Short mmCIF file of N, CA and C in Angstrom, two decimals:
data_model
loop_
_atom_site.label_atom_id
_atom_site.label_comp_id
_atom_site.label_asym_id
_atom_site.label_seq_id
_atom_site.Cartn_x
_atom_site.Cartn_y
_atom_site.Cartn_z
N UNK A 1 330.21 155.61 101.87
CA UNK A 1 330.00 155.63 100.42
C UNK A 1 330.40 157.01 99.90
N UNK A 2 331.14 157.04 98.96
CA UNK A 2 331.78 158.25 98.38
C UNK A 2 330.84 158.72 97.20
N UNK A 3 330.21 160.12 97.15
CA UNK A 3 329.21 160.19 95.86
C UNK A 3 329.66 160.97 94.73
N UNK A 4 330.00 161.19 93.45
CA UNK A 4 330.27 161.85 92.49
C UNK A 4 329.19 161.93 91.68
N UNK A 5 329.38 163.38 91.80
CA UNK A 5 328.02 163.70 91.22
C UNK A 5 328.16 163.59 89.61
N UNK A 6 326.97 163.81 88.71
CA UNK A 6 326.78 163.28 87.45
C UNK A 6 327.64 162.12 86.87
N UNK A 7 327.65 161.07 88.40
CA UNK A 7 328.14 159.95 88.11
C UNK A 7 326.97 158.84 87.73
N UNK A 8 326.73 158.18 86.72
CA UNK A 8 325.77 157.06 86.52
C UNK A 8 326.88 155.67 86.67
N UNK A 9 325.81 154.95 87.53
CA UNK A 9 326.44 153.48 87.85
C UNK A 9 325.84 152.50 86.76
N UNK A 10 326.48 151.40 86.37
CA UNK A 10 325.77 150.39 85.17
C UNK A 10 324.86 149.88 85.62
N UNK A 11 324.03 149.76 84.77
CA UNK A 11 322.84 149.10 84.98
C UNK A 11 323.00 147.31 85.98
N UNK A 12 322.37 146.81 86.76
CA UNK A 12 322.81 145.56 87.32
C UNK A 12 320.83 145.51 87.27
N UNK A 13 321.03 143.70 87.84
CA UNK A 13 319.99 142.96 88.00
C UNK A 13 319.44 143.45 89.13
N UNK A 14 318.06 143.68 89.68
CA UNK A 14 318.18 144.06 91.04
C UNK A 14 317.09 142.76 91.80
N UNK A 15 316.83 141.74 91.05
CA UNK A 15 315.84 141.07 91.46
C UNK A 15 316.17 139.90 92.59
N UNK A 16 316.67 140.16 93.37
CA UNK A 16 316.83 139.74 94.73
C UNK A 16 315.97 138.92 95.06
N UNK A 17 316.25 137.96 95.50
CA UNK A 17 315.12 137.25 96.01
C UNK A 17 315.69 136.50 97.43
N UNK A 18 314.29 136.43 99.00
CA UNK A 18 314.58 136.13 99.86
C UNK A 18 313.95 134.44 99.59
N UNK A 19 314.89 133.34 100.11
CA UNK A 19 314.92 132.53 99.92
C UNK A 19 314.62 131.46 101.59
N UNK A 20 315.26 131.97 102.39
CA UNK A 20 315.06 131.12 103.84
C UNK A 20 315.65 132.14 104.70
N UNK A 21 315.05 131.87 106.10
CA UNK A 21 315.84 132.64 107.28
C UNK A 21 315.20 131.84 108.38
N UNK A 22 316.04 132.08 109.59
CA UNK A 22 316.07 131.87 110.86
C UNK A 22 316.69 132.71 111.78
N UNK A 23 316.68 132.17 113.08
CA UNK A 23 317.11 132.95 113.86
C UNK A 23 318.79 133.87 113.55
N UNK A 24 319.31 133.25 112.86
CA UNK A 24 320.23 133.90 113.06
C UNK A 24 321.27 133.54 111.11
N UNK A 25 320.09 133.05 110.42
CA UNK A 25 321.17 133.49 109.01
C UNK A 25 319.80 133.76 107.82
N UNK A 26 319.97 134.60 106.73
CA UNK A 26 318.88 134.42 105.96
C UNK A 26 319.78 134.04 104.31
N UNK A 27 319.05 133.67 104.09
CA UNK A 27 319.38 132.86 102.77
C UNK A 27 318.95 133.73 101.22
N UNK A 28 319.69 134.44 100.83
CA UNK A 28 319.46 135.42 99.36
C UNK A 28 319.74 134.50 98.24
N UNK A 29 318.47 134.74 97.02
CA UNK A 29 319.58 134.52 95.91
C UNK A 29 319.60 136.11 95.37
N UNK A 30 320.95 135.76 94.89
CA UNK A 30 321.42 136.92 94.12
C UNK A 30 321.80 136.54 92.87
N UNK A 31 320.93 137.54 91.69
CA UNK A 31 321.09 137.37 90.63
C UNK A 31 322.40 137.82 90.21
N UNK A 32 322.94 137.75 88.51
CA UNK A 32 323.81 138.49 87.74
C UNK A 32 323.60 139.16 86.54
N UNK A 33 323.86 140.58 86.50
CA UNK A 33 324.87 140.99 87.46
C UNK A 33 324.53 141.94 88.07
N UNK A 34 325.36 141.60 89.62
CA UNK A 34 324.80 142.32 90.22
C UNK A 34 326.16 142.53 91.55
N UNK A 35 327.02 143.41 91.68
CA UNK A 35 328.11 143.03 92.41
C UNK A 35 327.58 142.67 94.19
N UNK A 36 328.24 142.41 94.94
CA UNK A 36 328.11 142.19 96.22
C UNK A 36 328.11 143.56 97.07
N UNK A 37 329.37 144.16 97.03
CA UNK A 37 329.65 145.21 97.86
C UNK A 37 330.08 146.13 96.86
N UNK A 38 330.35 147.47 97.28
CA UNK A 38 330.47 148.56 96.98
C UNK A 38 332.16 148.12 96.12
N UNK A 39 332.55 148.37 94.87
CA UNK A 39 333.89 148.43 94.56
C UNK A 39 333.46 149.11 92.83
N UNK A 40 334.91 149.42 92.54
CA UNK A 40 334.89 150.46 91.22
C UNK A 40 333.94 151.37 91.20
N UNK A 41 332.91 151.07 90.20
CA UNK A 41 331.63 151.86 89.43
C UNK A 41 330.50 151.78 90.39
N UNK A 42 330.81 150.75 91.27
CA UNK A 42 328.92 150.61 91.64
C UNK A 42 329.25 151.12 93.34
N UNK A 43 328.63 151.69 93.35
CA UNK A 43 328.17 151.98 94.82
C UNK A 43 326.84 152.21 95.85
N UNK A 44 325.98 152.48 95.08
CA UNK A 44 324.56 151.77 95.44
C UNK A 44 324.09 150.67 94.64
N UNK A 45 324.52 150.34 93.90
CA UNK A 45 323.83 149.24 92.85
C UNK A 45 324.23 148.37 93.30
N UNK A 46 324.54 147.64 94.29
CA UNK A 46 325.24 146.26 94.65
C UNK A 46 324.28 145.51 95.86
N UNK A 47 324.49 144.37 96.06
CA UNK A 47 323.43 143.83 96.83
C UNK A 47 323.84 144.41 98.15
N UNK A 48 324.82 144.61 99.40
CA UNK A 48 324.56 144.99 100.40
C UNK A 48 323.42 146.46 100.17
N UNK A 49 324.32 147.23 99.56
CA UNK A 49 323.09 148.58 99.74
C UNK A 49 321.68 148.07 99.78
N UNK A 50 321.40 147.64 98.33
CA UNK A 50 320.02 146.96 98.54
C UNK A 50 319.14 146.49 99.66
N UNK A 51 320.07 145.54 100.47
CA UNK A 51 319.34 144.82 101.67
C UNK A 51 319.83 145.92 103.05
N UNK A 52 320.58 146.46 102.98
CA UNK A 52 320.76 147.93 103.98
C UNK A 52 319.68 148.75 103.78
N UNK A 53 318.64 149.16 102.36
CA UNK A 53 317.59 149.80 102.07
C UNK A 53 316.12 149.05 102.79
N UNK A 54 316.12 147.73 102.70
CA UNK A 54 315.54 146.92 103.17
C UNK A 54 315.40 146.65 104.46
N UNK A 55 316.71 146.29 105.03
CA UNK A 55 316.57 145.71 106.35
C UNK A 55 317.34 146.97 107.21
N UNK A 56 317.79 147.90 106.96
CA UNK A 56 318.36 149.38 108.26
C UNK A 56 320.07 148.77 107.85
N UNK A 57 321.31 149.75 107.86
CA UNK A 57 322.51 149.43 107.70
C UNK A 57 322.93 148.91 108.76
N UNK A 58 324.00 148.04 108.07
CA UNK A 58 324.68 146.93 109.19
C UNK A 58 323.88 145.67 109.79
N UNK A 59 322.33 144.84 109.52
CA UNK A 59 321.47 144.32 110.15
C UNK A 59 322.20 143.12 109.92
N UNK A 60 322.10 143.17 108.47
CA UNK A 60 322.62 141.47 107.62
C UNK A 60 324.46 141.69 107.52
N UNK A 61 325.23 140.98 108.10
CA UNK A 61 326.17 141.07 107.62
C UNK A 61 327.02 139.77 106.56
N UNK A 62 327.68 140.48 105.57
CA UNK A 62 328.09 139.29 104.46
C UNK A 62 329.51 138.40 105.26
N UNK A 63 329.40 137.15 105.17
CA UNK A 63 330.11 136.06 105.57
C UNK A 63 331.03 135.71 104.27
N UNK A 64 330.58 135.81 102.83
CA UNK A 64 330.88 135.42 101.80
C UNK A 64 330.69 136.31 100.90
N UNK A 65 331.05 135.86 99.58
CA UNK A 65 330.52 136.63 98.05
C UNK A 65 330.69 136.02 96.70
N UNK A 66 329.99 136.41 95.84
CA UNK A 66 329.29 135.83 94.70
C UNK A 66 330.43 136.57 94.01
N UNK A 67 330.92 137.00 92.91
CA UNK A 67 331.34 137.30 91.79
C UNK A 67 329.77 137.89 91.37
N UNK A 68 330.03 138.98 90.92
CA UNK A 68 328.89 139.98 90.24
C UNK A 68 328.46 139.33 88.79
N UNK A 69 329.63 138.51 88.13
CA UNK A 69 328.59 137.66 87.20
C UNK A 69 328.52 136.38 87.69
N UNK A 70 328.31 136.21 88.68
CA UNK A 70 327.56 135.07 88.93
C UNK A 70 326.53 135.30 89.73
N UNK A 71 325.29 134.44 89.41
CA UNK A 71 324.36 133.85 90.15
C UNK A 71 323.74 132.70 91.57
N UNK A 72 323.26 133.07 92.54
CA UNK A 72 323.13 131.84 93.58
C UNK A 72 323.09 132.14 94.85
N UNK A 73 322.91 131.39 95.82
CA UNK A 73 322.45 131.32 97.03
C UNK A 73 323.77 132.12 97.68
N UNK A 74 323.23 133.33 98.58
CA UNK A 74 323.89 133.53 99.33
C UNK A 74 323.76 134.18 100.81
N UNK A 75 324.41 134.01 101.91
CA UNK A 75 324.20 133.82 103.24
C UNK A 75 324.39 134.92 103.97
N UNK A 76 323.72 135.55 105.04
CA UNK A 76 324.13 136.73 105.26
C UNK A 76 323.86 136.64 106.84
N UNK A 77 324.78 137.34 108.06
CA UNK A 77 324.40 136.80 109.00
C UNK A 77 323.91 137.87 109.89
N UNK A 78 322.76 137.33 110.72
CA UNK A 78 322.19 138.61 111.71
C UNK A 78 322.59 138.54 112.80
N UNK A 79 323.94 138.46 113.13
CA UNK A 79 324.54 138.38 114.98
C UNK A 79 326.00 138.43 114.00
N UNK A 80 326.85 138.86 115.59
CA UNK A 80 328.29 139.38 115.09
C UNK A 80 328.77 137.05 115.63
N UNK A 81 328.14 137.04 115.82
CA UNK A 81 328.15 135.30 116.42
C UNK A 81 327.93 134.43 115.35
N UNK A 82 326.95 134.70 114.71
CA UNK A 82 326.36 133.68 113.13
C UNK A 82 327.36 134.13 112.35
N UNK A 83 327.49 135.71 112.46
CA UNK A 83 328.40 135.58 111.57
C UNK A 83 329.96 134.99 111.62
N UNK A 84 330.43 135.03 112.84
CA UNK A 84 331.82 134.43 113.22
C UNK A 84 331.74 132.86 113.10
N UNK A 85 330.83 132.05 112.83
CA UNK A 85 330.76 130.79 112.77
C UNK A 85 330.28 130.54 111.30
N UNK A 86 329.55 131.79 110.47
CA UNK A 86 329.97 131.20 109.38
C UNK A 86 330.98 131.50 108.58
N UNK A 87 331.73 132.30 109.03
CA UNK A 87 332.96 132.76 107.94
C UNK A 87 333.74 131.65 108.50
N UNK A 88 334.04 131.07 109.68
CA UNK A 88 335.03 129.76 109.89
C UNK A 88 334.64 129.07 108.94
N UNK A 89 333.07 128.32 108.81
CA UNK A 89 332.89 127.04 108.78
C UNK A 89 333.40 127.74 107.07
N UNK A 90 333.05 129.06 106.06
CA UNK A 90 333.52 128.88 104.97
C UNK A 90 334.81 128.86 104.73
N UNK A 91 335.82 129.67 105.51
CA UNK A 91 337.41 129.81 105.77
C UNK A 91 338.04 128.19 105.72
N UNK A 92 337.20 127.47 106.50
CA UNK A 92 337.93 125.90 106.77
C UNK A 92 337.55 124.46 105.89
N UNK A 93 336.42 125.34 104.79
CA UNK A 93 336.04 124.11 103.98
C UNK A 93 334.95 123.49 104.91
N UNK A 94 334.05 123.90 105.25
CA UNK A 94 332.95 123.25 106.16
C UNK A 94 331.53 122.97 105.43
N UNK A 95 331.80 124.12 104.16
CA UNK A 95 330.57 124.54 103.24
C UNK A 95 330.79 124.19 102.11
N UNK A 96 329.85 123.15 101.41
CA UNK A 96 329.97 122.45 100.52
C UNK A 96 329.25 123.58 99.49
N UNK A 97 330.10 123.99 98.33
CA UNK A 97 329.79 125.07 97.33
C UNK A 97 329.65 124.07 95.71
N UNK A 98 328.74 124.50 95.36
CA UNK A 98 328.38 123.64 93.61
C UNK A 98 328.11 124.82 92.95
N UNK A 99 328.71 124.29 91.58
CA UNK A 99 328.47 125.73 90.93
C UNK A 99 327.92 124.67 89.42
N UNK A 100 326.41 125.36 88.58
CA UNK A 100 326.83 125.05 87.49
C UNK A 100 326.54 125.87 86.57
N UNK A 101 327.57 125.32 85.49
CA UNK A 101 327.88 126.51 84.56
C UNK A 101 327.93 126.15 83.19
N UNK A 102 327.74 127.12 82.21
CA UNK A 102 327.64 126.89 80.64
C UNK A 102 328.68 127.07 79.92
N UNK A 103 329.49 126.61 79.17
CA UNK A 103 330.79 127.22 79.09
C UNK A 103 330.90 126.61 77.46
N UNK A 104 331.68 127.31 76.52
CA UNK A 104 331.74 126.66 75.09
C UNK A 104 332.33 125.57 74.56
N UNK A 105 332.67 124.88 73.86
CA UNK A 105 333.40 124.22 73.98
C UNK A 105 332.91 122.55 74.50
N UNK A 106 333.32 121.51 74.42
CA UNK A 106 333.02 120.03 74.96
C UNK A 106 334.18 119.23 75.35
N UNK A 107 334.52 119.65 76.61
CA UNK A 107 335.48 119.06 77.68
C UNK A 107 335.86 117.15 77.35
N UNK A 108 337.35 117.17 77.16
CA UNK A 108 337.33 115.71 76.39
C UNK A 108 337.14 114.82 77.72
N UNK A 109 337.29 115.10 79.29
CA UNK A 109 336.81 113.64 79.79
C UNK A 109 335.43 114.37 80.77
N UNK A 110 334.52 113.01 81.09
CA UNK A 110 333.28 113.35 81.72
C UNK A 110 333.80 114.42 82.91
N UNK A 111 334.48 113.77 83.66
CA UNK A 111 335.39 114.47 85.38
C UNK A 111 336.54 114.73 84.82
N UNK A 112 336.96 115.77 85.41
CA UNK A 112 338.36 116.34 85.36
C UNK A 112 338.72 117.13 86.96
N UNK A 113 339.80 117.29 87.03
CA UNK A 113 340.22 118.52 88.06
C UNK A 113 341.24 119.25 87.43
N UNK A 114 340.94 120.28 87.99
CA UNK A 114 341.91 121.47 88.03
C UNK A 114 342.59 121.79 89.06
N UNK A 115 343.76 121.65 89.10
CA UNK A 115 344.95 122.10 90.29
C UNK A 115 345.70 122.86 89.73
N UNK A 116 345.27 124.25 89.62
CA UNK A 116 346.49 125.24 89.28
C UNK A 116 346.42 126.54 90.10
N UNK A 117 347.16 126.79 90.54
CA UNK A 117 347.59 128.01 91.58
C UNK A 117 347.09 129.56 90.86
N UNK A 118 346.38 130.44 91.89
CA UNK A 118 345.91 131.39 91.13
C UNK A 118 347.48 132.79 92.00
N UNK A 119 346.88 133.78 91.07
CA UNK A 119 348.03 134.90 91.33
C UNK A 119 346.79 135.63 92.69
N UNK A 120 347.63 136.03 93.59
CA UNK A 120 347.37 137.29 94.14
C UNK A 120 346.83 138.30 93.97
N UNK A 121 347.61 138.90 92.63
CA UNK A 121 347.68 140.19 92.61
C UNK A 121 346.72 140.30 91.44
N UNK A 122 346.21 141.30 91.02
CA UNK A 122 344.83 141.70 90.13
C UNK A 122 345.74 141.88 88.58
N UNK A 123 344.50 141.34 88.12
CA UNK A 123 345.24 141.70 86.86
C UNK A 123 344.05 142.36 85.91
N UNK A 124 344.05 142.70 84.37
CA UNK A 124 342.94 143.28 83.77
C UNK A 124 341.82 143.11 84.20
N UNK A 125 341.04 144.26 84.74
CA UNK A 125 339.71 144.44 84.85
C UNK A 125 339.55 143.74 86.65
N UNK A 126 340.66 144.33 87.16
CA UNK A 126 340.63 143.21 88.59
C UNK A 126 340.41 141.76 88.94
N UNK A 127 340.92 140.64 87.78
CA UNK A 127 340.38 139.45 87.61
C UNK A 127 342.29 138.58 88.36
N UNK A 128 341.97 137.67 87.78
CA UNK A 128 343.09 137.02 88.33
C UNK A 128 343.51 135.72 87.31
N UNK A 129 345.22 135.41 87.40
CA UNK A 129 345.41 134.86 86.64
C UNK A 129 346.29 132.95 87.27
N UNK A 130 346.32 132.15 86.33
CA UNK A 130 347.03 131.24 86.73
C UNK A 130 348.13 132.07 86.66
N UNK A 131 349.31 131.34 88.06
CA UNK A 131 350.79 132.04 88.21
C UNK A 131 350.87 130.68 88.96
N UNK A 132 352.44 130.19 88.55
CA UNK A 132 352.90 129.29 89.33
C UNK A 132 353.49 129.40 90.62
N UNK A 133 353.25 130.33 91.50
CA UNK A 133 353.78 130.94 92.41
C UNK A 133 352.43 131.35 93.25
N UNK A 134 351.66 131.32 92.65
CA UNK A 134 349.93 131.98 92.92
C UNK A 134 349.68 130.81 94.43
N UNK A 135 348.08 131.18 94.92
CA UNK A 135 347.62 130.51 95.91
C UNK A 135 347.28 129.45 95.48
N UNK A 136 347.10 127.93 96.21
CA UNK A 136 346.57 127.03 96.18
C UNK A 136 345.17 127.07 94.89
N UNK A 137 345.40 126.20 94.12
CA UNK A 137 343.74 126.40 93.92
C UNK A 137 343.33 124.80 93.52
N UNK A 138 342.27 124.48 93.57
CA UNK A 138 341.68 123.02 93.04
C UNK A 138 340.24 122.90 92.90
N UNK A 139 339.97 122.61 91.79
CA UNK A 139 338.15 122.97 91.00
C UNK A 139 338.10 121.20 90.81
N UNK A 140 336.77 120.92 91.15
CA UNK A 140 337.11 119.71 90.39
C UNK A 140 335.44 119.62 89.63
N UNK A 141 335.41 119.18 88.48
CA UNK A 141 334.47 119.46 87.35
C UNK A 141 333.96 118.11 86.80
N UNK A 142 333.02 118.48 86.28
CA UNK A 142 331.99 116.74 85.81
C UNK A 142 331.40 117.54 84.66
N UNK A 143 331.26 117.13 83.72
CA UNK A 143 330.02 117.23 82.48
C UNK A 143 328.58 116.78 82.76
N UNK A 144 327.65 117.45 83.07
CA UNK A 144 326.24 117.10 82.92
C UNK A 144 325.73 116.82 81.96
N UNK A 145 326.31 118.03 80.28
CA UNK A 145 325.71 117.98 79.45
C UNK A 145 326.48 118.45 78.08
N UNK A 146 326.39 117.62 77.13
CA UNK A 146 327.22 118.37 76.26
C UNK A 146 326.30 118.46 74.75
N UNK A 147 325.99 120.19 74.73
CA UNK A 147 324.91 120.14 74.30
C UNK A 147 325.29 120.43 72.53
N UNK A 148 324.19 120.23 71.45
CA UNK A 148 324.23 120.80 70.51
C UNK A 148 325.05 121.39 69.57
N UNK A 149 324.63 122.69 70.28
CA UNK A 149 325.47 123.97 69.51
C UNK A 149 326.73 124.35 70.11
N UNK A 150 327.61 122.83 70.74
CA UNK A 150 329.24 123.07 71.04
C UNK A 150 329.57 123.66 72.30
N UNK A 151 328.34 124.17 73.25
CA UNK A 151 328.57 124.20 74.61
C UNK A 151 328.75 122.93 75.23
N UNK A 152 328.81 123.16 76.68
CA UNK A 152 328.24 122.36 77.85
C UNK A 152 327.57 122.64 78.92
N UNK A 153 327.58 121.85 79.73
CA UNK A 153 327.13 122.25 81.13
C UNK A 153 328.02 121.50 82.00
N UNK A 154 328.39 122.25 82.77
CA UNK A 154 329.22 121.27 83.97
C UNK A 154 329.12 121.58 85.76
N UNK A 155 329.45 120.97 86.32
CA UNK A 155 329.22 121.27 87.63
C UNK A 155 330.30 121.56 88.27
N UNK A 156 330.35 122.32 88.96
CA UNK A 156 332.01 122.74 89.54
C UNK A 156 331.84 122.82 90.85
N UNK A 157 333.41 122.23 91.70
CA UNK A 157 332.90 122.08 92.97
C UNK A 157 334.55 122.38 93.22
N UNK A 158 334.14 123.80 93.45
CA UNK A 158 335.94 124.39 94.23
C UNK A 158 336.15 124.06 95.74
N UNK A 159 337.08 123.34 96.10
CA UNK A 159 337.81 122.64 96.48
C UNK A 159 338.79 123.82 97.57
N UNK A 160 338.69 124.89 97.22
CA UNK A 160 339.44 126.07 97.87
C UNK A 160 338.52 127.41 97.53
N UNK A 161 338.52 128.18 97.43
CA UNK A 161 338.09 129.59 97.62
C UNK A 161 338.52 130.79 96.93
N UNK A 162 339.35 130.64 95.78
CA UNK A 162 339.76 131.80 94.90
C UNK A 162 339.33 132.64 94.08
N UNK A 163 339.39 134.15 94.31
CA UNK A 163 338.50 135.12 93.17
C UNK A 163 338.97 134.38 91.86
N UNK A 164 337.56 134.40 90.98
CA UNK A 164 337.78 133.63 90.14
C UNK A 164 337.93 132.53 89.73
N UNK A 165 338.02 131.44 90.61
CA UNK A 165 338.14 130.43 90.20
C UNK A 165 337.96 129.23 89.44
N UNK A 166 336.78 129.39 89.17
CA UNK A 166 336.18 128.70 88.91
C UNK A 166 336.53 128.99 87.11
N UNK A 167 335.84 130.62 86.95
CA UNK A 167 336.30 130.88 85.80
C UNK A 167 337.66 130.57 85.02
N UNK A 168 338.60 130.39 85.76
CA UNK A 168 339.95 130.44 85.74
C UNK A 168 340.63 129.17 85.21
N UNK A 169 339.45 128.63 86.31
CA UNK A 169 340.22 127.09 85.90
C UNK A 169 339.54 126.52 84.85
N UNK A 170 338.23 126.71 84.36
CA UNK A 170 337.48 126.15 82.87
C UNK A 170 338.50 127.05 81.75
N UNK A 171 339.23 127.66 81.85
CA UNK A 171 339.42 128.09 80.66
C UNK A 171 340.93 127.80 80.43
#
């Protein structure tokens, strides 16, 4: 960790919560926002430091990651073994991921999918964009709720694994 002094990091969520464990994975939710690992601005404010303060550095290691504005269950493994079996089973589509989300707007059919290829390379604010040349991507989405005041709610179930995706493809 690199420190600069009369550096202040943004404020994040820190309310962590332990959710399940066993021998060999424990189960976090992690609020938003709150980033995962150390990148840009935050360098203690992110959930590994946190659970390195908690549990001694290096105990839990991350298999996966949340997007810092997002919220939800996430897995962390205590053997260099748990962890090599769960980054496959997430690498190969083994782990069934649901996401739901509020978004503006009222989507004209109940189900839809999204198949559009994301870019590589970072774009404003390190996010990522549709590029027709980009990686694989496929979201596929349902309406739960289409509420009121011109939101919704929908459930999203990515289909592949892309920063951003999810965001990417609702919009």
């Amino acid at each position: 960790i690199h420190v600069f002094p009369k550096t202040v990091e943004p404020d994040v969520n820190v309310n962590v919560r332990w959710i399940w464990e066993d021998d060999s994975v424990v189960g976090l939710f992690k609020p938003a926002p709150l980033p995962v690992h150390p990148c840009g601005r935050f360098n203690r404010n992110t959930l590994i430091y946190l659970v390195n303060q908690v549990m001694g550095e290096g105990v839990l290691k991350l298999v996966h990651r949340l997007d810092a504005n997002t919220s939800g269950l996430m897995l962390l493994a205590k053997s260099p073994e748990a962890s090599d079996s769960l980054r496959h089973q997430f690498e190969s589509g083994g782990v069934e991921k649901r996401y739901i989300a509020r978004v503006i707007g009222h989507p004209l059919q109940d189900r839809f999918i999204c198949d559009a290829p994301i870019s590589r390379r970072r774009v404003l604010a390190g996010g990522r964009e549709i590029e027709e040349s980009g990686l694989p991507a496929i979201t596929e989405f349902q309406v739960m709720t289409r509420m009121s005041d011109g939101t919704s709610v929908v459930e999203a179930v990515p289909k592949t694994g892309r920063t951003n995706q999810i965001r990417i493809h609702l919009w």
